[in-house]
Amino acid sequence: MTKKLLLCCGVIASLLLGAQAHAQKFDQLAKTPQLGWNSWNTFGCNVDENMIREMADAMVTTGMKDAGYQYINVDDCWHGERDKNGFIQADKKHFPSGMKALADYVHAKGLKIGIYSDAGNTTCAGRPGSRGHEYQDAITYASWGIDYVKYDWCDTKDINPVSAYSTMRDALHKAGRPILFSICEWGDNKPWDWAKDVGHSWRTTGDIYPCWNCEHNHGSWSSWGVLPILDKQAGLRKFAGPGHWNDMDMMEVGNGMTEDEDRAHFSLWAMMASPLIAGNDLRSMSEATKKILTNKDMLAINQDKLGVQAMKWIDDGDIEIYVKPLEKGEFAFLFLNRDDVARDYTLDWAFHYMKDDISKHEIFFDQKKFNWRDIWNTAKGSTAEKYTTKIPAHGVVVLRLTPQ
Ligand code: GLA
């Protein structure tokens, strides 16, 4: 072999090895779905450092942090211009102290901080995207102390999604600071098929809107209420698991739906092992909203280490029953009433059978008995007896079953 050829092979081999060394995500993150808060649903582009600081304060004082919420995420519009060397800077008017100072503040509260960027040239709100600056941006985020990156899909035209998201994953890994990577390409390119080793979660749909069963038209795009987003999860549960979750979008709890709708929305997202990212103003939320978001039993169901997303077990028209297998042979059962009026419902366990191909459970309820407790009130019972309940309009009842 000539010297030139050897050199060439060496370069190719080291490029390949180099690529391999960084072709991974931080695999110790999001072993259970991430819990946090994000600015977008309430504030849109009206973000500034004081508001974010106050939100971190409120995360602590409201008990959200104690309940397990961790991330304070700044969505779109924190960006200023790139400097002459191409490094991104925060918008000086709204973030005069800079992102490092903000991250220090959030960390001092015992919380983590997230930031937002986009795989294209510009973000959805027209700020600088990361295309062509991935490594530079990843280094910058790491140097600021960022813990979470939500990476959007606007202005991407002909870009290949797998390579765009893999490039940012590699850049974050190379930068060396463990950063949770939240893929936000709205399910357009079926991320469940390719993103398991790329990100820690992937959005499965377009944007959420605070309504029960609507499609909200914005002209060139639509956003969706609770039921349409739920229904778009059909067939996706097998792709979720520890470190890689189906993301049903940030929550709208406290943003205008009824209390029953909010409770149903939160419970469904928890059952589906979706990341639970609050999207309301934590500083001014009502007691009812706080009670929903900090329900420890519902959060425990979402955070169960088995990491199995709920399946739709029974589809009885407006009433549907979802089941989430939990550790130690326990189960969460959610009764959903999609209807506009409250509905009485009876389930005679003894006549039912449940099989789950993912957790490999097969239960004959006439043979195996469970105790149950209602996690939104104090009711208790056993599957030895018929279960009768009233499910509120646009509401849920959730039971936790423990083997007898
Ligand atoms: C997209 C995302 C939203 C939000 C906005 C910001 O629409 O899906 O979650 O991040 O961009 O511009």
PDB file of C-alpha atoms and ligand atoms in Angstrom, residues 40 75-76 116 123-125 150 152 154 184 186 203 207 221 249-250, ligand 1:
ATOM      1  CA  TRP A  40     -44.658  28.356  25.470  1.00  0.00           C
ATOM      2  CA  ASP A  75     -39.122  27.758  24.819  1.00  0.00           C
ATOM      3  CA  ASP A  76     -38.797  29.873  21.666  1.00  0.00           C
ATOM      4  CA  TYR A 116     -35.148  25.568  22.847  1.00  0.00           C
ATOM      5  CA  THR A 123     -37.070  28.670  14.787  1.00  0.00           C
ATOM      6  CA  CYS A 124     -40.851  28.580  14.472  1.00  0.00           C
ATOM      7  CA  ALA A 125     -40.958  32.168  15.734  1.00  0.00           C
ATOM      8  CA  LYS A 150     -36.095  20.907  22.957  1.00  0.00           C
ATOM      9  CA  ASP A 152     -37.984  21.929  16.826  1.00  0.00           C
ATOM     10  CA  CYS A 154     -39.536  24.641  11.500  1.00  0.00           C
ATOM     11  CA  CYS A 184     -40.088  18.093  18.485  1.00  0.00           C
ATOM     12  CA  TRP A 186     -44.603  16.701  15.527  1.00  0.00           C
ATOM     13  CA  ARG A 203     -43.455  14.704  20.020  1.00  0.00           C
ATOM     14  CA  ASP A 207     -49.315  21.480  18.911  1.00  0.00           C
ATOM     15  CA  TRP A 221     -51.591  24.689  10.552  1.00  0.00           C
ATOM     16  CA  ASP A 249     -46.972  17.824  24.120  1.00  0.00           C
ATOM     17  CA  MET A 250     -46.818  20.205  27.030  1.00  0.00           C
TER      18      MET A 250
HETATM   19  C1  GLA B   1     -43.652  24.742  17.539  1.00  0.00           C
HETATM   20  C2  GLA B   1     -43.632  23.730  18.678  1.00  0.00           C
HETATM   21  C3  GLA B   1     -44.222  24.376  19.916  1.00  0.00           C
HETATM   22  C4  GLA B   1     -43.432  25.625  20.290  1.00  0.00           C
HETATM   23  C5  GLA B   1     -43.378  26.588  19.116  1.00  0.00           C
HETATM   24  C6  GLA B   1     -42.414  27.730  19.352  1.00  0.00           C
HETATM   25  O1  GLA B   1     -44.961  25.062  17.154  1.00  0.00           O
HETATM   26  O2  GLA B   1     -44.338  22.580  18.331  1.00  0.00           O
HETATM   27  O3  GLA B   1     -44.229  23.460  20.998  1.00  0.00           O
HETATM   28  O4  GLA B   1     -42.135  25.238  20.660  1.00  0.00           O
HETATM   29  O5  GLA B   1     -42.965  25.925  17.916  1.00  0.00           O
HETATM   30  O6  GLA B   1     -42.343  28.621  18.293  1.00  0.00           O
END
